[in-house]
Coordinates of C-alpha atoms in Angstrom, one line a residue:
M1 CA 75.2 11.8 -93.1
K2 CA 75.3 14.2 -90.1
K3 CA 72.0 15.4 -88.8
T4 CA 71.2 19.0 -89.2
A5 CA 70.5 21.1 -86.1
I6 CA 66.8 21.4 -87.2
G7 CA 66.5 17.6 -87.7
E8 CA 68.0 16.9 -84.2
R9 CA 65.5 19.4 -82.6
I10 CA 62.6 17.9 -84.5
D11 CA 63.6 14.3 -83.4
A12 CA 63.9 15.4 -79.8
F13 CA 60.5 17.1 -80.0
I14 CA 58.8 14.0 -81.3
A15 CA 60.5 11.8 -78.7
Y16 CA 59.3 14.3 -76.1
K17 CA 55.7 14.1 -77.3
R18 CA 55.8 10.3 -77.3
S19 CA 57.2 10.3 -73.8
L20 CA 54.0 12.0 -72.8
G21 CA 51.9 9.1 -74.3
Y22 CA 51.1 10.6 -77.8
V23 CA 51.4 8.4 -80.8
Y24 CA 52.3 11.4 -83.0
D25 CA 52.5 9.5 -86.3
T26 CA 50.7 11.9 -88.7
Q27 CA 52.5 14.9 -86.9
E28 CA 55.8 13.2 -87.3
R29 CA 55.1 12.8 -91.1
Y30 CA 54.5 16.5 -91.6
L31 CA 57.4 17.5 -89.5
K32 CA 59.7 15.4 -91.5
H33 CA 58.4 17.0 -94.7
Y34 CA 59.2 20.3 -93.1
Q35 CA 62.7 19.1 -92.0
R36 CA 63.5 18.2 -95.7
H37 CA 62.2 21.5 -96.9
M38 CA 64.4 23.3 -94.4
E39 CA 67.5 21.2 -95.2
E40 CA 67.0 21.6 -99.0
Q41 CA 66.0 25.3 -99.1
Y42 CA 67.2 26.9 -95.9
P43 CA 70.2 24.8 -94.8
Y44 CA 71.7 27.9 -93.0
L45 CA 68.7 28.1 -90.5
D46 CA 68.7 26.1 -87.3
L47 CA 65.4 27.5 -86.1
P48 CA 62.1 28.1 -87.9
D49 CA 61.6 31.7 -89.2
K50 CA 58.5 33.3 -90.7
T51 CA 59.9 33.2 -94.4
S52 CA 61.0 29.5 -94.3
T53 CA 57.7 28.5 -92.6
D54 CA 55.4 30.4 -95.0
C55 CA 57.2 28.9 -97.9
F56 CA 56.6 25.6 -96.5
L57 CA 52.9 26.0 -95.8
D58 CA 52.3 27.5 -99.3
K59 CA 52.5 23.9 -100.6
Y60 CA 49.2 23.2 -98.8
K61 CA 47.2 26.2 -99.8
G62 CA 43.7 25.2 -100.9
Q63 CA 44.0 22.0 -98.7
S64 CA 42.3 23.0 -95.4
G65 CA 42.9 19.5 -93.9
G66 CA 46.6 19.3 -95.1
L67 CA 47.3 22.9 -94.1
Y68 CA 45.9 22.3 -90.6
N69 CA 47.8 19.0 -90.3
A70 CA 51.1 20.9 -91.3
M71 CA 50.5 24.0 -89.1
A72 CA 49.4 22.3 -85.9
P73 CA 52.5 20.3 -85.2
L74 CA 54.7 23.3 -86.3
R75 CA 53.1 25.5 -83.7
E76 CA 53.6 22.9 -81.0
F77 CA 57.4 22.6 -82.2
A78 CA 57.8 26.3 -81.8
R79 CA 56.3 26.4 -78.5
Y80 CA 58.5 23.5 -77.4
L81 CA 61.6 25.5 -78.6
F82 CA 60.5 28.5 -76.7
Q83 CA 60.4 26.3 -73.5
L84 CA 63.9 25.4 -74.2
G85 CA 64.9 29.1 -74.5
C86 CA 64.9 29.5 -78.2
R87 CA 63.1 32.8 -78.3
N88 CA 63.8 33.5 -82.0
A89 CA 61.8 30.5 -83.3
Y90 CA 58.7 31.6 -85.3
L91 CA 55.4 30.8 -83.7
I92 CA 52.5 30.7 -86.2
P93 CA 49.8 33.0 -85.0
P94 CA 46.7 31.0 -83.8
K95 CA 44.3 32.9 -86.0
Q96 CA 46.1 31.6 -89.1
L97 CA 45.1 27.9 -88.3
P98 CA 42.4 27.2 -90.9
K99 CA 38.9 26.3 -89.8
L100 CA 37.9 22.8 -90.5
Y101 CA 34.5 21.9 -91.8
P102 CA 33.9 18.2 -91.6
E103 CA 32.0 16.6 -94.3
P104 CA 28.5 15.8 -93.1
P105 CA 28.0 12.2 -92.2
Y106 CA 26.0 9.7 -94.2
F107 CA 23.3 7.9 -92.2
F108 CA 22.9 4.3 -93.1
S109 CA 19.5 2.7 -93.0
E110 CA 19.1 -0.8 -91.6
E111 CA 18.3 -2.2 -95.0
E112 CA 21.4 -0.5 -96.5
L113 CA 23.6 -2.1 -93.8
S114 CA 22.0 -5.6 -94.2
A115 CA 22.6 -5.4 -98.0
F116 CA 26.1 -4.1 -97.5
F117 CA 27.3 -6.9 -95.2
R118 CA 25.5 -9.6 -97.4
E119 CA 27.5 -8.3 -100.5
C120 CA 30.6 -8.0 -98.4
D121 CA 30.5 -11.7 -97.5
S122 CA 29.5 -12.8 -101.0
Y123 CA 32.1 -10.6 -102.7
F124 CA 35.1 -11.8 -100.7
I125 CA 34.0 -15.4 -101.2
D126 CA 34.3 -14.9 -104.9
N127 CA 37.3 -12.5 -104.7
P128 CA 39.3 -13.5 -101.6
G129 CA 42.4 -11.6 -102.7
P130 CA 45.9 -12.0 -101.3
R131 CA 46.9 -12.6 -97.8
A132 CA 43.5 -13.7 -96.4
R133 CA 41.9 -10.4 -97.4
G134 CA 38.7 -12.2 -97.8
I135 CA 38.5 -13.3 -94.2
I136 CA 39.9 -10.1 -92.8
M137 CA 37.8 -7.3 -94.5
P138 CA 34.3 -8.6 -93.5
A139 CA 35.5 -9.0 -89.8
L140 CA 37.2 -5.6 -89.8
F141 CA 34.1 -3.7 -91.2
R142 CA 31.9 -5.6 -88.6
V143 CA 34.0 -4.4 -85.7
L144 CA 33.8 -0.8 -87.0
Y145 CA 30.1 -1.1 -87.3
C146 CA 29.5 -2.9 -84.0
C147 CA 31.9 -1.0 -81.7
G148 CA 32.1 2.5 -83.3
L149 CA 35.9 2.5 -83.4
R150 CA 37.9 4.9 -85.4
P151 CA 39.2 3.3 -88.5
K152 CA 42.8 3.7 -87.2
E153 CA 41.9 2.0 -83.9
A154 CA 40.7 -1.2 -85.8
R155 CA 43.4 -1.5 -88.4
M156 CA 46.2 -0.9 -85.8
L157 CA 44.7 -3.0 -83.2
P158 CA 47.3 -5.5 -81.7
A159 CA 46.3 -9.0 -81.6
E160 CA 47.4 -9.3 -78.1
N161 CA 44.9 -6.6 -77.1
V162 CA 41.9 -8.5 -78.1
H163 CA 40.6 -10.9 -75.3
L164 CA 37.8 -13.0 -76.8
D165 CA 37.6 -15.3 -73.8
K166 CA 36.7 -12.4 -71.6
K167 CA 34.7 -10.4 -74.4
Y168 CA 36.6 -7.2 -74.4
I169 CA 39.1 -5.2 -76.5
D170 CA 41.7 -2.9 -75.1
I171 CA 42.4 0.4 -77.2
L172 CA 45.7 1.7 -75.9
Q173 CA 46.9 5.3 -76.6
S174 CA 44.5 5.9 -79.4
K175 CA 44.0 9.7 -79.8
G176 CA 46.4 11.3 -77.4
P177 CA 47.5 9.5 -74.4
K178 CA 44.0 8.0 -73.7
S179 CA 43.2 4.3 -73.4
R180 CA 40.0 2.4 -72.8
R181 CA 38.5 -1.0 -72.6
I182 CA 35.4 -1.8 -74.7
Y183 CA 33.2 -4.9 -74.1
I184 CA 31.8 -6.6 -77.0
S185 CA 28.5 -8.5 -77.5
D186 CA 28.1 -12.3 -77.5
E187 CA 27.2 -12.3 -81.2
L188 CA 30.4 -10.3 -82.1
T189 CA 32.5 -12.6 -79.9
V190 CA 31.3 -15.7 -81.6
Y191 CA 32.0 -14.2 -85.0
L192 CA 35.5 -13.0 -83.9
I193 CA 36.4 -16.4 -82.4
C194 CA 35.7 -18.1 -85.7
Y195 CA 37.5 -15.3 -87.6
N196 CA 40.5 -15.5 -85.3
S197 CA 40.8 -19.3 -85.8
R198 CA 40.8 -18.8 -89.6
V199 CA 43.3 -15.9 -89.8
S200 CA 45.6 -17.5 -87.4
A201 CA 46.0 -20.5 -89.8
V202 CA 47.4 -18.0 -92.3
F203 CA 49.3 -15.7 -89.9
P204 CA 50.0 -17.8 -86.9
N205 CA 52.2 -15.2 -85.1
R206 CA 50.8 -12.0 -86.5
K207 CA 51.2 -8.7 -84.8
Y208 CA 47.8 -7.0 -85.7
F209 CA 44.4 -8.6 -85.2
F210 CA 43.5 -7.5 -88.7
P211 CA 46.8 -8.1 -90.6
R212 CA 48.1 -7.2 -94.0
D213 CA 51.0 -9.5 -93.4
S214 CA 52.6 -11.0 -90.3
E215 CA 54.1 -7.5 -89.2
K216 CA 52.0 -4.8 -90.9
P217 CA 48.5 -3.6 -90.7
Y218 CA 46.3 -2.4 -93.5
S219 CA 46.5 1.2 -94.6
V220 CA 43.7 3.5 -94.4
Q221 CA 43.7 3.8 -98.2
A222 CA 43.2 0.0 -98.3
L223 CA 40.2 0.1 -96.1
C224 CA 38.7 3.0 -98.0
Y225 CA 39.2 1.3 -101.3
N226 CA 37.7 -2.0 -100.1
F227 CA 34.8 -0.2 -98.5
G228 CA 34.0 1.7 -101.7
T229 CA 34.3 -1.4 -103.8
I230 CA 31.7 -3.2 -101.8
W231 CA 29.4 -0.2 -101.6
R232 CA 29.5 0.1 -105.4
K233 CA 28.8 -3.6 -105.8
T234 CA 25.8 -3.3 -103.4
F235 CA 24.4 -0.2 -105.0
P236 CA 25.4 -0.1 -108.6
G237 CA 23.2 2.8 -109.4
W238 CA 24.5 5.0 -106.6
E239 CA 24.6 8.6 -107.4
G240 CA 26.5 11.3 -105.6
N241 CA 29.2 10.9 -103.0
L242 CA 29.8 7.5 -101.4
P243 CA 29.5 7.1 -97.8
R244 CA 32.8 7.0 -95.9
I245 CA 34.2 4.2 -93.8
Y246 CA 34.2 6.7 -90.8
D247 CA 30.3 6.9 -91.1
F248 CA 30.2 3.6 -89.2
R249 CA 31.4 5.6 -86.2
H250 CA 28.6 8.2 -86.6
H251 CA 26.1 5.5 -87.1
F252 CA 27.1 3.8 -83.9
A253 CA 26.7 6.9 -81.9
W254 CA 23.3 8.1 -83.0
A255 CA 21.9 4.6 -83.3
T256 CA 22.9 3.9 -79.7
I257 CA 21.3 7.1 -78.4
N258 CA 18.2 6.6 -80.6
R259 CA 17.9 3.1 -79.2
W260 CA 18.0 4.4 -75.6
A261 CA 15.4 7.0 -76.3
R262 CA 13.2 4.5 -77.8
E263 CA 13.5 2.1 -74.9
G264 CA 12.8 4.9 -72.4
I265 CA 16.2 4.9 -70.9
D266 CA 17.6 8.1 -69.5
V267 CA 19.8 9.3 -72.2
N268 CA 21.4 12.0 -70.1
A269 CA 22.6 9.4 -67.6
M270 CA 23.9 7.1 -70.3
I271 CA 25.9 9.6 -72.3
P272 CA 28.9 9.5 -70.1
Y273 CA 29.2 5.8 -70.7
L274 CA 29.0 6.2 -74.4
M275 CA 31.6 9.0 -74.1
R276 CA 34.1 6.6 -72.4
Y277 CA 33.3 3.8 -74.9
M278 CA 34.0 6.0 -77.8
G279 CA 37.2 7.4 -76.4
H280 CA 36.2 11.0 -75.9
N281 CA 37.3 13.2 -73.1
C282 CA 34.1 15.4 -73.0
I283 CA 30.5 14.8 -73.7
K284 CA 30.2 17.5 -76.3
H285 CA 32.6 15.5 -78.6
T286 CA 30.1 12.5 -78.2
L287 CA 27.1 14.7 -79.0
Y288 CA 28.8 15.9 -82.2
Y289 CA 28.1 12.5 -83.7
F290 CA 24.4 12.5 -82.9
R291 CA 21.9 13.8 -85.4
F292 CA 18.1 13.3 -85.8
V293 CA 17.5 11.3 -88.9
P294 CA 14.2 10.6 -90.7
D295 CA 13.7 7.1 -89.2
F296 CA 13.7 8.7 -85.7
Y297 CA 11.2 11.4 -86.2
A298 CA 8.3 9.2 -85.4
D299 CA 9.9 8.1 -82.2
Y300 CA 10.9 11.6 -81.2
K301 CA 7.3 12.8 -81.8
A302 CA 6.0 10.0 -79.5
L303 CA 8.6 10.8 -76.9
S304 CA 7.9 14.6 -77.0
S305 CA 4.1 14.0 -76.8
R306 CA 4.5 13.0 -73.3
L307 CA 5.2 16.5 -72.5
N308 CA 2.2 17.9 -73.9
D309 CA 0.1 18.1 -70.7
R310 CA 3.0 19.9 -69.0
I311 CA 3.2 22.8 -71.4
P312 CA 0.4 25.3 -71.1
E313 CA -1.7 26.3 -74.1
V314 CA -1.0 29.7 -75.5
P315 CA -4.2 31.9 -75.1
D316 CA -5.7 33.3 -78.4
E317 CA -5.9 36.7 -77.0

C-alpha cells in the first residue's frame, strides 16, 4: 500500500529527530495514532489543520498525561513542517498544552525496603515464573533502588553496556540525546556478577541485561505488575494507593542528599555530581526529587541548631 503524504512526512520527521540523538519511541507511537486518524477520517489532507487535530485530541480529553503526550509531538511536527516551508500546517497554541501535576512520591522507610527485598527474594524462589523471571526481577529492582535509574533505563539496558569488571554502567541516549556513565558499589557489583552468571545460562546471547527473552526487554507494565505483587505480599493489609516503581528514583535522590547532610558533607558542592549521575541537565530537576521526610527532621534540627549563635535574638520591645 502506497504511503500517504502525511505518513511520509511523519516518517521523515521521526527520522530527523532520531538523527539528532532522540530515542522518540513514545512520541512515535502517538504520531502513528495521529497518522491512522488522518488516513481514516481526513484522507484528503496532506497537512494537519485545526479541525482534524482537535478531533484527534478529543480522544484524550480527561487524560492529562495522554493529552500532553499527544499534543507535544504534534506541536514539534508542525514546527518541523514550518521549517520546510509548509506554512499552512496547524500549530497547536502553547497555552493549550495541559499542565501536568505529578503524583506525590511515596517515601520508603528502611524497614519497608528491607521487608520488600526479603519478600521479593522469597516470592521468586517459590514462584520463579517463565524465562528466568525469578532471577531477573530481584536484580532489576535492586538496580533501580541502588542507582536511581529511570525504569526505562533499567529495563532497556543493553547487556553490552554493563561493565562489571570495571564497576560501571553506561546509560546511552536515555532522555533526549544525553548519555552518562554511572559507577556502582562493590556490593552491587558482586550481586550482579552472580546474577549475570545465572541469567547467562538461560539466555547466553541476550541483547538486554534484564531480558524477557533473548531479543526483547520487559515492558513497563510487567515491571509495575511484579512490583505491585511483591508489595502486596509484603504488606497484605496495605490501605490506599500503592507506591510506584518510579519511587525508587525519588528515594535514591533524597536518601543521597540526606546522607550527605548527616555526614557533614557540603551538599551544595555535591549536587552537580548527583545531577550528572541521575541524568539531569540542570540542578533544579535534581532538587525536584528532594523532600524533607519525617525520619530526617531530627537530623535537620541538629544541623540547623549550629546556626543559632549566628542569628541574633529578636528584642521583646
